[in-house]
CSV table of C-alpha atoms in Angstrom, one decimal:
chain,number,residue,atom,x,y,z
N,17,MET,CA,0.0,0.0,0.0
N,18,SER,CA,2.8,2.4,0.9
N,19,LYS,CA,4.5,1.8,-2.4
N,20,THR,CA,1.3,2.9,-4.2
N,21,PHE,CA,0.9,5.9,-1.9
N,22,PHE,CA,4.5,6.8,-2.7
N,23,GLU,CA,4.1,6.5,-6.5
N,24,CYS,CA,0.9,8.4,-6.7
N,25,GLY,CA,2.0,11.2,-4.4
N,26,LEU,CA,-0.4,10.5,-1.5
N,27,TYR,CA,2.4,9.8,0.9
N,28,THR,CA,2.8,13.5,1.9
N,29,ARG,CA,-0.9,14.0,2.6
N,30,GLU,CA,-1.7,14.2,6.3
N,31,ALA,CA,-3.7,11.4,7.7
N,32,ILE,CA,-5.3,10.7,11.1
N,33,PHE,CA,-5.6,7.1,12.4
N,34,ASN,CA,-7.4,6.0,15.6
N,35,LEU,CA,-6.4,2.9,17.6
N,36,PHE,CA,-9.4,1.7,19.6
N,37,PHE,CA,-11.4,-1.4,20.5
N,38,ARG,CA,-15.0,-2.3,19.9
N,39,GLU,CA,-15.7,-4.7,22.7
N,40,ALA,CA,-14.0,-5.3,26.1
N,41,PRO,CA,-13.2,-8.8,27.2
N,42,ASP,CA,-15.1,-11.0,29.7
N,43,LYS,CA,-18.5,-9.4,29.0
N,44,ASN,CA,-17.3,-6.1,30.6
N,45,ASN,CA,-17.2,-2.7,28.9
N,46,TRP,CA,-13.8,-1.4,29.9
N,47,ALA,CA,-10.2,-2.2,29.7
N,48,VAL,CA,-6.9,-1.1,31.3
N,49,VAL,CA,-4.5,0.8,29.0
N,50,SER,CA,-0.9,-0.5,28.7
N,51,GLY,CA,1.6,-0.2,25.9
N,52,THR,CA,1.0,3.3,24.6
N,53,ARG,CA,4.5,4.4,25.7
N,54,ASP,CA,6.1,1.4,24.0
N,55,ALA,CA,4.1,2.2,20.8
N,56,ILE,CA,5.4,5.8,21.0
N,57,ALA,CA,9.0,4.4,21.3
N,58,VAL,CA,8.4,2.4,18.0
N,59,ALA,CA,7.3,5.6,16.3
N,60,LYS,CA,10.3,7.4,17.6
N,61,ALA,CA,12.6,4.6,16.2
N,62,LEU,CA,10.9,4.5,12.8
N,63,GLY,CA,13.4,4.2,10.0
N,64,ASN,CA,17.2,4.0,10.6
N,65,GLN,CA,17.7,1.1,8.1
N,66,PRO,CA,19.7,1.0,4.8
N,67,SER,CA,17.9,0.4,1.6
N,68,SER,CA,19.4,-3.1,1.5
N,69,PHE,CA,17.4,-4.0,4.5
N,70,PHE,CA,14.1,-3.4,2.6
N,71,GLU,CA,15.3,-5.4,-0.4
N,72,ILE,CA,14.8,-8.6,1.6
N,73,PHE,CA,11.0,-8.2,1.4
N,74,LEU,CA,10.7,-5.6,-1.4
N,75,PRO,CA,13.0,-7.1,-4.1
N,76,GLY,CA,13.4,-6.0,-7.7
N,77,PRO,CA,14.1,-2.8,-9.6
N,78,SER,CA,10.5,-1.6,-9.5
N,79,TYR,CA,10.8,-1.1,-5.7
N,80,ALA,CA,14.3,0.6,-5.8
N,81,PRO,CA,13.0,4.2,-5.6
N,82,PHE,CA,10.6,3.3,-2.8
N,83,ARG,CA,13.4,1.3,-0.9
N,84,GLU,CA,15.6,4.4,-1.1
N,85,TRP,CA,12.8,6.6,0.3
N,86,LEU,CA,12.1,4.1,3.1
N,87,SER,CA,15.8,4.2,4.1
N,88,ASN,CA,15.3,7.9,5.0
N,89,ILE,CA,11.9,7.7,6.6
N,90,ARG,CA,11.4,9.2,10.0
N,91,PHE,CA,8.3,9.8,12.0
N,92,THR,CA,7.5,13.5,11.8
N,93,GLY,CA,3.9,13.6,13.0
N,94,SER,CA,2.0,13.9,16.3
N,95,ILE,CA,0.5,11.3,18.6
N,96,TRP,CA,-2.2,11.7,21.3
N,97,ALA,CA,-2.7,8.8,23.6
N,98,MET,CA,-4.3,7.6,26.8
N,99,GLU,CA,-1.7,7.3,29.6
N,100,GLU,CA,-0.8,3.8,30.7
N,101,GLY,CA,-3.1,3.0,33.7
N,102,GLU,CA,-6.1,4.8,32.1
N,103,ILE,CA,-9.5,3.0,32.0
N,104,ALA,CA,-10.8,3.0,28.4
N,105,PHE,CA,-14.2,2.1,26.9
N,106,PRO,CA,-15.2,0.8,23.5
N,107,GLY,CA,-14.9,3.2,20.6
N,108,GLN,CA,-12.7,5.7,22.3
N,109,PRO,CA,-9.4,6.5,20.7
N,110,VAL,CA,-6.7,4.9,22.9
N,111,MET,CA,-4.1,6.4,20.5
N,112,ILE,CA,-4.5,9.0,17.7
N,113,VAL,CA,-1.7,9.3,15.1
N,114,LYS,CA,-1.6,12.4,12.9
N,115,ALA,CA,1.1,12.2,10.3
N,116,PRO,CA,1.9,11.9,6.6
N,117,LEU,CA,0.0,8.9,5.3
N,118,ILE,CA,2.9,6.4,5.0
N,119,GLU,CA,4.4,7.3,8.3
N,120,ALA,CA,1.1,6.7,10.0
N,121,GLN,CA,0.1,3.6,8.0
N,122,VAL,CA,3.3,1.6,8.7
N,123,LEU,CA,2.8,1.9,12.4
N,124,GLU,CA,-0.4,-0.1,12.3
N,125,THR,CA,0.9,-3.6,12.9
N,126,PRO,CA,3.6,-2.8,15.5
N,127,MET,CA,1.2,-0.6,17.5
N,128,LEU,CA,-1.6,-3.2,17.4
N,129,SER,CA,0.8,-6.0,18.4
N,130,ILE,CA,2.0,-4.0,21.4
N,131,LEU,CA,-1.3,-2.8,22.6
N,132,ASN,CA,-3.3,-5.9,22.0
N,133,HIS,CA,-0.9,-7.9,24.0
N,134,GLN,CA,-0.4,-5.5,26.9
N,135,MET,CA,-4.0,-4.4,27.2
N,136,GLY,CA,-5.2,-8.0,27.2
N,137,VAL,CA,-2.8,-8.8,30.1
N,138,ALA,CA,-3.5,-5.6,32.0
N,139,THR,CA,-7.2,-6.0,31.8
N,140,LYS,CA,-7.1,-9.6,32.9
N,141,ALA,CA,-4.8,-8.6,35.8
N,142,SER,CA,-7.4,-6.0,36.8
N,143,ARG,CA,-10.1,-8.7,36.9
N,144,VAL,CA,-8.0,-11.1,38.9
N,145,THR,CA,-6.9,-8.5,41.4
N,146,ARG,CA,-10.4,-7.2,41.8
N,147,SER,CA,-11.5,-10.6,42.9
N,148,THR,CA,-9.6,-10.3,46.2
N,149,GLY,CA,-8.2,-7.8,48.6
N,150,LYS,CA,-5.1,-9.9,49.0
N,151,PRO,CA,-1.9,-9.2,47.0
N,152,VAL,CA,-1.6,-11.1,43.7
N,153,SER,CA,1.7,-12.0,42.1
N,154,GLU,CA,2.1,-12.5,38.3
N,155,PHE,CA,3.7,-15.9,37.9
N,156,GLY,CA,3.1,-16.5,34.2
N,157,SER,CA,6.5,-16.2,32.4
N,158,ARG,CA,6.8,-19.8,31.5
N,159,ARG,CA,3.3,-19.8,30.0
N,160,ALA,CA,3.6,-16.5,28.1
N,161,HIS,CA,3.8,-16.5,24.3
N,162,GLY,CA,7.5,-15.9,24.1
N,163,LEU,CA,10.2,-14.1,26.1
N,164,TRP,CA,9.2,-10.6,24.9
N,165,ALA,CA,5.6,-11.3,25.9
N,166,ALA,CA,6.7,-12.5,29.4
N,167,GLU,CA,8.7,-9.4,30.1
N,168,HIS,CA,6.2,-6.9,28.8
N,169,GLY,CA,3.4,-8.9,30.3
N,170,ALA,CA,5.0,-8.5,33.7
N,171,LYS,CA,4.9,-4.7,33.2
N,172,ALA,CA,1.2,-4.8,32.0
N,173,ALA,CA,0.2,-7.0,34.9
N,174,TYR,CA,1.8,-4.7,37.4
N,175,ILE,CA,0.0,-1.7,35.9
N,176,GLY,CA,-3.3,-3.7,36.0
N,177,GLY,CA,-3.0,-4.2,39.8
N,178,CYS,CA,-0.6,-7.1,40.4
N,179,SER,CA,1.8,-6.5,43.3
N,180,ASN,CA,4.8,-8.0,41.7
N,181,SER,CA,6.0,-10.5,39.1
N,182,SER,CA,8.3,-13.5,38.9
N,183,ASN,CA,10.0,-12.1,35.8
N,184,ILE,CA,13.4,-10.7,36.6
N,185,LEU,CA,13.7,-8.7,33.3
N,186,GLY,CA,10.5,-6.9,34.3
N,187,LYS,CA,12.5,-5.6,37.2
N,188,VAL,CA,15.6,-4.8,35.1
N,189,ASN,CA,13.8,-3.0,32.3
N,190,PHE,CA,10.6,-1.6,33.9
N,191,ASP,CA,11.3,-1.6,37.6
N,192,VAL,CA,8.4,-4.1,38.3
N,193,PRO,CA,8.9,-5.5,41.8
N,194,CYS,CA,10.0,-9.2,41.4
N,195,THR,CA,9.5,-12.1,43.7
N,196,GLY,CA,9.4,-15.9,43.5
N,197,THR,CA,9.5,-19.1,45.4
N,198,MET,CA,11.3,-22.4,45.1
N,199,ALA,CA,10.3,-25.1,42.6
N,200,HIS,CA,9.6,-28.8,43.2
N,201,SER,CA,12.9,-29.6,41.5
N,202,PHE,CA,14.7,-27.8,44.3
N,203,VAL,CA,13.2,-30.2,46.8
N,204,THR,CA,13.8,-33.4,44.8
N,205,ALA,CA,17.4,-32.3,44.0
N,206,PHE,CA,18.2,-33.3,47.7
N,207,GLY,CA,16.7,-36.8,47.2
N,208,CYS,CA,13.4,-38.3,46.2
N,209,THR,CA,12.2,-39.0,49.7
N,210,PRO,CA,10.2,-37.0,52.2
N,211,LYS,CA,13.1,-37.5,54.7
N,212,THR,CA,15.2,-35.1,52.6
N,213,GLU,CA,12.5,-32.5,52.3
N,214,GLN,CA,13.5,-30.8,55.6
N,215,LEU,CA,17.2,-30.7,54.5
N,216,ALA,CA,16.1,-28.9,51.3
N,217,PHE,CA,14.1,-26.4,53.3
N,218,GLU,CA,16.9,-25.7,55.8
N,219,THR,CA,19.5,-25.4,53.1
N,220,TYR,CA,17.3,-22.9,51.2
N,221,ILE,CA,16.7,-20.8,54.3
N,222,ARG,CA,20.4,-20.6,55.3
N,223,SER,CA,21.2,-19.5,51.7
N,224,HIS,CA,18.6,-16.7,51.6
N,225,ILE,CA,18.7,-15.2,55.1
N,226,GLY,CA,17.5,-11.6,54.9
N,227,GLU,CA,15.3,-12.2,51.9
N,228,PRO,CA,11.6,-13.4,51.7
N,229,LEU,CA,11.5,-17.1,52.5
N,230,ILE,CA,8.7,-19.0,50.9
N,231,LEU,CA,8.8,-22.8,51.1
N,232,LEU,CA,6.9,-25.0,48.7
N,233,LEU,CA,5.1,-27.8,50.6
N,234,ASP,CA,3.4,-30.2,48.2
N,235,THR,CA,6.3,-32.1,46.6
N,236,TYR,CA,5.3,-35.2,48.5
N,237,ASP,CA,2.4,-34.5,50.8
N,238,THR,CA,1.3,-31.2,52.2
N,239,LEU,CA,-0.2,-32.2,55.5
N,240,ARG,CA,1.7,-35.4,56.3
N,241,SER,CA,5.2,-34.1,55.2
N,242,GLY,CA,5.6,-30.6,53.9
N,243,ILE,CA,4.0,-28.5,56.7
N,244,HIS,CA,5.8,-30.4,59.4
N,245,HIS,CA,9.2,-30.2,57.7
N,246,ALA,CA,8.7,-26.5,57.0
N,247,ILE,CA,7.9,-25.8,60.7
N,248,ALA,CA,10.9,-27.7,61.8
N,249,ALA,CA,13.1,-26.0,59.3
N,250,PHE,CA,12.0,-22.5,60.3
N,251,GLN,CA,12.5,-23.4,64.0
N,252,ASN,CA,15.9,-25.0,63.5
N,253,CYS,CA,17.1,-21.9,61.5
N,254,GLY,CA,15.8,-19.4,64.0
N,255,ILE,CA,13.0,-18.1,61.8
N,256,ASN,CA,10.2,-16.7,63.9
N,257,ASP,CA,7.6,-13.9,63.8
N,258,SER,CA,10.3,-11.3,64.3
N,259,TYR,CA,11.9,-12.3,60.9
N,260,MET,CA,11.9,-9.6,58.2
N,261,PRO,CA,10.9,-9.1,55.5
N,262,ILE,CA,8.5,-12.1,55.4
N,263,TYR,CA,8.5,-15.8,55.7
N,264,GLY,CA,5.9,-18.3,54.6
N,265,ILE,CA,4.8,-21.4,52.7
N,266,ARG,CA,3.3,-22.0,49.3
N,267,LEU,CA,0.5,-24.5,48.4
N,268,ASP,CA,0.4,-25.5,44.7
N,269,SER,CA,-2.1,-28.4,44.5
N,270,GLY,CA,-5.1,-30.0,46.2
N,271,ASP,CA,-8.0,-28.4,48.0
N,272,LEU,CA,-6.5,-25.0,48.6
N,273,ALA,CA,-9.2,-23.8,51.0
N,274,TYR,CA,-9.0,-26.9,53.2
N,275,LEU,CA,-5.2,-27.1,53.1
N,276,SER,CA,-4.7,-23.5,53.9
N,277,VAL,CA,-6.9,-23.7,57.0
N,278,GLU,CA,-5.2,-26.8,58.2
N,279,CYS,CA,-1.7,-25.4,57.6
N,280,ARG,CA,-2.7,-22.2,59.4
N,281,LYS,CA,-3.8,-24.2,62.5
N,282,LEU,CA,-0.4,-26.0,62.6
N,283,LEU,CA,1.6,-22.9,62.1
N,284,ASP,CA,-0.2,-21.0,64.8
N,285,ALA,CA,0.1,-23.9,67.2
N,286,ALA,CA,3.9,-23.8,66.6
N,287,GLY,CA,4.0,-20.1,67.3
N,288,LEU,CA,4.6,-19.1,63.7
N,289,THR,CA,1.6,-16.8,63.5
N,290,ALA,CA,3.2,-14.4,61.1
N,291,CYS,CA,4.0,-17.1,58.6
N,292,LYS,CA,2.3,-16.2,55.3
N,293,ILE,CA,0.4,-18.6,53.1
N,294,THR,CA,0.7,-18.2,49.4
N,295,VAL,CA,-1.3,-20.4,46.9
N,296,SER,CA,-0.9,-21.1,43.2
N,297,ASN,CA,-2.2,-23.7,40.7
N,298,SER,CA,-4.2,-22.5,37.7
N,299,LEU,CA,-6.0,-19.8,39.6
N,300,ASP,CA,-8.3,-17.2,38.0
N,301,GLU,CA,-10.7,-14.5,39.2
N,302,TYR,CA,-13.5,-17.0,39.7
N,303,LEU,CA,-11.5,-19.5,41.7
N,304,ILE,CA,-10.0,-16.8,43.8
N,305,ALA,CA,-13.4,-15.3,44.6
N,306,ASP,CA,-14.6,-18.7,45.6
N,307,LEU,CA,-11.6,-19.2,47.9
N,308,GLU,CA,-12.4,-15.9,49.5
N,309,ARG,CA,-16.0,-16.9,50.0
N,310,GLN,CA,-14.8,-20.0,51.8
N,311,HIS,CA,-12.7,-17.9,54.1
N,312,ALA,CA,-9.6,-19.8,53.1
N,313,ALA,CA,-6.5,-18.9,55.2
N,314,ILE,CA,-4.6,-17.3,52.3
N,315,ASP,CA,-2.4,-14.3,52.4
N,316,TYR,CA,-1.1,-14.1,48.8
N,317,TYR,CA,-2.1,-15.5,45.4
N,318,GLY,CA,0.3,-16.4,42.6
N,319,VAL,CA,-1.4,-16.4,39.2
N,320,GLY,CA,0.3,-17.6,36.0
N,321,ASP,CA,-1.2,-18.3,32.6
N,322,THR,CA,-4.6,-16.7,33.4
N,323,ILE,CA,-2.9,-13.3,33.5
N,324,ALA,CA,0.2,-13.9,31.3
N,325,THR,CA,-1.9,-15.1,28.3
N,326,SER,CA,-5.2,-13.4,29.2
N,327,LYS,CA,-6.4,-17.0,29.1
N,328,HIS,CA,-10.1,-16.5,28.8
N,329,ASN,CA,-9.7,-13.9,26.1
N,330,PRO,CA,-6.2,-14.4,24.6
N,331,CYS,CA,-6.8,-12.0,21.7
N,332,PHE,CA,-7.6,-8.4,22.6
N,333,GLY,CA,-9.5,-6.5,19.9
N,334,ASN,CA,-7.8,-3.2,19.2
N,335,VAL,CA,-8.1,-2.0,15.6
N,336,TYR,CA,-6.3,0.9,13.8
N,337,LYS,CA,-8.5,2.8,11.4
N,338,LEU,CA,-8.1,5.8,9.1
N,339,VAL,CA,-10.6,8.6,10.2
N,340,GLN,CA,-9.4,11.6,8.2
N,341,VAL,CA,-7.3,12.4,5.2
N,342,GLY,CA,-6.3,16.0,4.8
N,343,ASP,CA,-9.3,17.9,6.0
N,344,GLU,CA,-11.8,15.2,4.9
N,345,PRO,CA,-13.2,12.9,7.6
N,346,VAL,CA,-13.6,9.3,6.4
N,347,LEU,CA,-15.1,6.1,7.8
N,348,LYS,CA,-15.4,2.5,7.1
N,349,ARG,CA,-18.9,1.3,6.5
N,350,SER,CA,-19.8,-2.3,7.3
N,351,GLU,CA,-22.6,-4.8,6.9
N,352,ASP,CA,-22.0,-5.3,10.7
N,353,LYS,CA,-23.3,-2.2,12.4
N,354,GLY,CA,-20.9,-2.6,15.3
N,355,LYS,CA,-18.0,-2.2,12.9
N,356,VAL,CA,-18.9,1.2,11.6
N,357,ILE,CA,-16.3,3.6,12.9
N,358,ASN,CA,-16.4,7.2,14.1
N,359,PRO,CA,-14.9,9.7,11.6
N,360,GLY,CA,-12.7,12.7,12.1
N,361,PHE,CA,-10.2,14.1,14.6
N,362,GLN,CA,-11.6,13.2,18.0
N,363,GLN,CA,-11.0,13.6,21.7
N,364,THR,CA,-12.8,12.1,24.7
N,365,TYR,CA,-14.0,13.9,27.8
N,366,ARG,CA,-14.7,12.1,31.1
N,367,ILE,CA,-17.5,13.7,33.1
N,368,ILE,CA,-16.9,13.7,36.8
N,369,GLN,CA,-19.4,14.5,39.6
N,370,LYS,CA,-18.5,14.4,43.3
N,371,GLY,CA,-15.4,12.4,42.5
N,372,GLU,CA,-17.2,9.7,40.5
N,373,TYR,CA,-16.8,9.1,36.8
N,374,LYS,CA,-20.3,9.5,35.5
N,375,ALA,CA,-20.0,9.3,31.7
N,376,ASP,CA,-17.7,9.7,28.8
N,377,VAL,CA,-18.3,11.5,25.5
N,378,THR,CA,-16.1,11.5,22.4
N,379,CYS,CA,-16.2,14.7,20.5
N,380,LEU,CA,-14.9,16.1,17.3
N,381,PHE,CA,-11.9,18.3,18.1
N,382,ARG,CA,-13.2,21.7,19.2
N,383,ASP,CA,-16.8,20.9,18.3
N,384,GLY,CA,-19.8,22.4,20.1
N,385,MET,CA,-19.9,19.8,22.8
N,386,SER,CA,-16.2,20.0,23.6
N,387,GLN,CA,-16.4,23.8,23.9
N,388,ALA,CA,-19.4,23.6,26.1
N,389,ILE,CA,-17.7,21.1,28.4
N,390,GLU,CA,-14.5,23.1,28.7
N,391,SER,CA,-16.4,26.3,29.5
N,392,GLY,CA,-18.5,24.5,32.1
N,393,GLN,CA,-21.9,24.9,30.4
N,394,GLY,CA,-24.9,22.6,31.0
N,395,ILE,CA,-24.7,19.7,28.6
N,396,VAL,CA,-27.1,16.9,27.5
N,397,LEU,CA,-25.5,13.5,26.6
N,398,ARG,CA,-27.5,11.2,24.4
N,399,ALA,CA,-27.0,7.5,23.9
N,400,GLU,CA,-26.0,6.9,20.3
N,401,SER,CA,-28.2,3.7,20.1
N,402,ASP,CA,-31.2,5.3,21.7
N,403,ALA,CA,-31.7,9.1,21.5
N,404,THR,CA,-34.5,8.9,24.1
N,405,LYS,CA,-31.9,8.0,26.7
N,406,GLN,CA,-30.5,11.4,27.8
N,407,THR,CA,-28.7,12.7,30.8
N,408,PHE,CA,-28.5,16.4,31.7
N,409,TYR,CA,-25.5,17.8,33.5
N,410,PRO,CA,-26.3,21.3,34.7
N,411,GLU,CA,-23.8,24.2,34.6
N,412,GLY,CA,-21.3,24.0,37.4
N,413,SER,CA,-22.3,20.5,38.4
N,414,TYR,CA,-19.4,18.6,36.9
N,415,THR,CA,-15.7,18.6,36.2
N,416,TYR,CA,-13.9,16.8,33.4
N,417,LYS,CA,-10.7,15.4,32.1
N,418,ILE,CA,-9.5,14.8,28.5
N,419,LEU,CA,-8.4,11.2,28.1
N,420,GLN,CA,-6.0,11.6,25.1
N,421,LYS,CA,-2.8,13.4,26.0
N,422,LYS,CA,-0.4,14.9,23.4
N,423,MET,CA,2.7,12.7,23.7
N,424,MET,CA,4.5,13.4,20.4
N,425,GLN,CA,4.8,16.5,18.2
N,426,GLY,CA,6.9,16.9,15.1
N,427,GLY,CA,8.3,13.4,15.7
N,428,GLU,CA,9.6,14.3,19.2
N,429,VAL,CA,8.3,13.0,22.5
N,430,VAL,CA,6.8,16.0,24.4
N,431,ALA,CA,5.2,14.3,27.5
N,432,PRO,CA,7.5,13.0,30.2
N,433,GLU,CA,6.9,9.3,31.0
N,434,PRO,CA,5.6,8.5,34.5
N,435,THR,CA,7.3,5.7,36.5
N,436,ILE,CA,5.9,2.2,36.5
N,437,HIS,CA,4.7,2.8,40.0
N,438,GLN,CA,3.0,6.0,39.1
N,439,LYS,CA,1.2,4.2,36.2
N,440,ARG,CA,0.0,1.5,38.6
N,441,ALA,CA,-1.2,4.1,41.1
N,442,TYR,CA,-3.0,6.0,38.3
N,443,TYR,CA,-4.9,2.8,37.4
N,444,LEU,CA,-5.8,2.1,41.0
N,445,ASP,CA,-7.0,5.7,41.4
N,446,ASN,CA,-9.1,5.5,38.2
N,447,LEU,CA,-10.6,2.3,39.5
N,448,MET,CA,-11.8,3.9,42.7
N,449,HIS,CA,-13.5,6.7,40.7
N,450,LEU,CA,-15.8,4.1,38.9
N,451,ASN,CA,-19.1,3.3,40.5
N,452,PRO,CA,-18.8,0.1,42.5
N,453,THR,CA,-21.4,-1.6,40.3
N,454,GLU,CA,-19.1,-1.0,37.3
N,455,ARG,CA,-16.2,-2.7,39.1
N,456,ARG,CA,-18.0,-6.0,39.6
N,457,ILE,CA,-16.5,-9.1,38.1
N,458,ILE,CA,-19.9,-10.7,37.2
N,459,ASN,CA,-22.7,-8.7,35.5
N,460,PRO,CA,-21.3,-5.2,36.0
N,461,HIS,CA,-23.3,-2.1,35.2
N,462,PHE,CA,-22.1,-0.5,32.0
N,463,HIS,CA,-20.6,3.0,32.0
N,464,LYS,CA,-22.3,5.6,29.9
N,465,VAL,CA,-20.3,6.0,26.7
N,466,ASN,CA,-21.5,8.6,24.2
N,467,ILE,CA,-20.5,10.6,21.2
N,468,SER,CA,-21.3,14.3,20.7
N,469,ASP,CA,-24.1,15.5,18.5
N,470,ASP,CA,-21.7,16.9,16.0
N,471,LEU,CA,-19.8,13.6,15.7
N,472,TYR,CA,-23.1,11.7,15.4
N,473,ASN,CA,-24.3,14.1,12.7
N,474,LEU,CA,-21.1,13.8,10.7
N,475,LYS,CA,-21.1,10.0,11.0
N,476,THR,CA,-24.7,9.9,9.9
N,477,LYS,CA,-24.1,12.2,7.0
N,478,LEU,CA,-21.2,10.2,5.7
N,479,LEU,CA,-23.2,7.0,6.0
N,480,TYR,CA,-26.1,8.6,4.2
N,481,ASP,CA,-23.9,9.8,1.4
N,482,ILE,CA,-22.4,6.4,0.9
N,483,GLN,CA,-25.8,4.7,1.0
N,484,ARG,CA,-27.3,7.2,-1.5
N,485,GLU,CA,-24.4,6.5,-3.9
N,486,LEU,CA,-24.8,2.7,-3.5
N,487,ASN,CA,-28.6,3.0,-4.0
N,488,PRO,CA,-29.3,5.8,-6.5
N,489,ARG,CA,-32.9,6.6,-7.2
């Protein structure tokens, strides 16, 4: 496509693309944003390859002028994006790219690859962590779809509410807190018999004094072997409730509710009341919620493939669509009504009353609704699917924030990047501003998501014009 744009002279024409999703996973209507900063880094790094690089996949003399042009390409446009940790709803631009057509077009696949992976993981992490008030660790590197996915998935999971990750590169490259426990192979390395289990535990403890100490109990038998050897190992090594930072056990199989309660009784009887109990084993938000309902004696959860692969919805649905060329808004019409896109240069306003996020409205840039909101006038928001559903927000009754932030201008990054901890804190703060009914795991209420009258009218006019040409009288 870019070769054609180049040859017919369209490549210099300014284009606007929106990256957005049509449906959120797990029958919810919102997602957690992660990956926008990585996508911006890709835009910043565009080009920097000799023409010979492009010859690998664009061979032959007919491509020679285009290859030479590509060797000098740089991103010169602007990007608006939601900050990582933002809560986004269907149809809203998560990223807006405004640039010469080829520059914007070639970013489609890398941007979608980045955001579809990270938003899938961050959104699933949000669901899992909302199922409990206990800390959740992301343990999914070995189940992730490759090393890159494991590392960036750790980052996305942390933004989405996880307390830490087992991925060390997540710490090195993104400053995600990392943690872990021993594996079954550590225990069996000391001999395949329950008699050597205590030796394995004591050797581990002495090797890691001053660090978190979490012993894995179920290599042979949790209640008949593991818990008793763990207690003896802690006592023999002088580990008690004064130990810092933490000490504990991990359960990785069996009836976790029953085993946790029984282990808690034995630990407390031995005076190890501060010993923490971590559980793992194919957990998800539904199993964790059920363990919480059973009052299981669990302090921490370790969740692997459910988060790392967004197991229930492994393919997030972001798309990247052209919405304007030059000054002309455009849209994609579809036989499927849900796939009709919003045209034009847009921005989204979040309406806030008494600290609660009440509704979102996506407007054309500087249209009547956007100006009314920014000047604090009374506004009426109408549901696109049903104009009889209207909500009036009187003058002075609300505040607002604009969700898309300008992050690149003229090919340069203009917005400083928050730390990973600030991104996570931003998500958690956003979460608390949603109505509790919208935070539910099962059958949540849907947030009001609207478009302005001007955007609705533009969209309707373009569809009408297309339909009139397809069906002339």
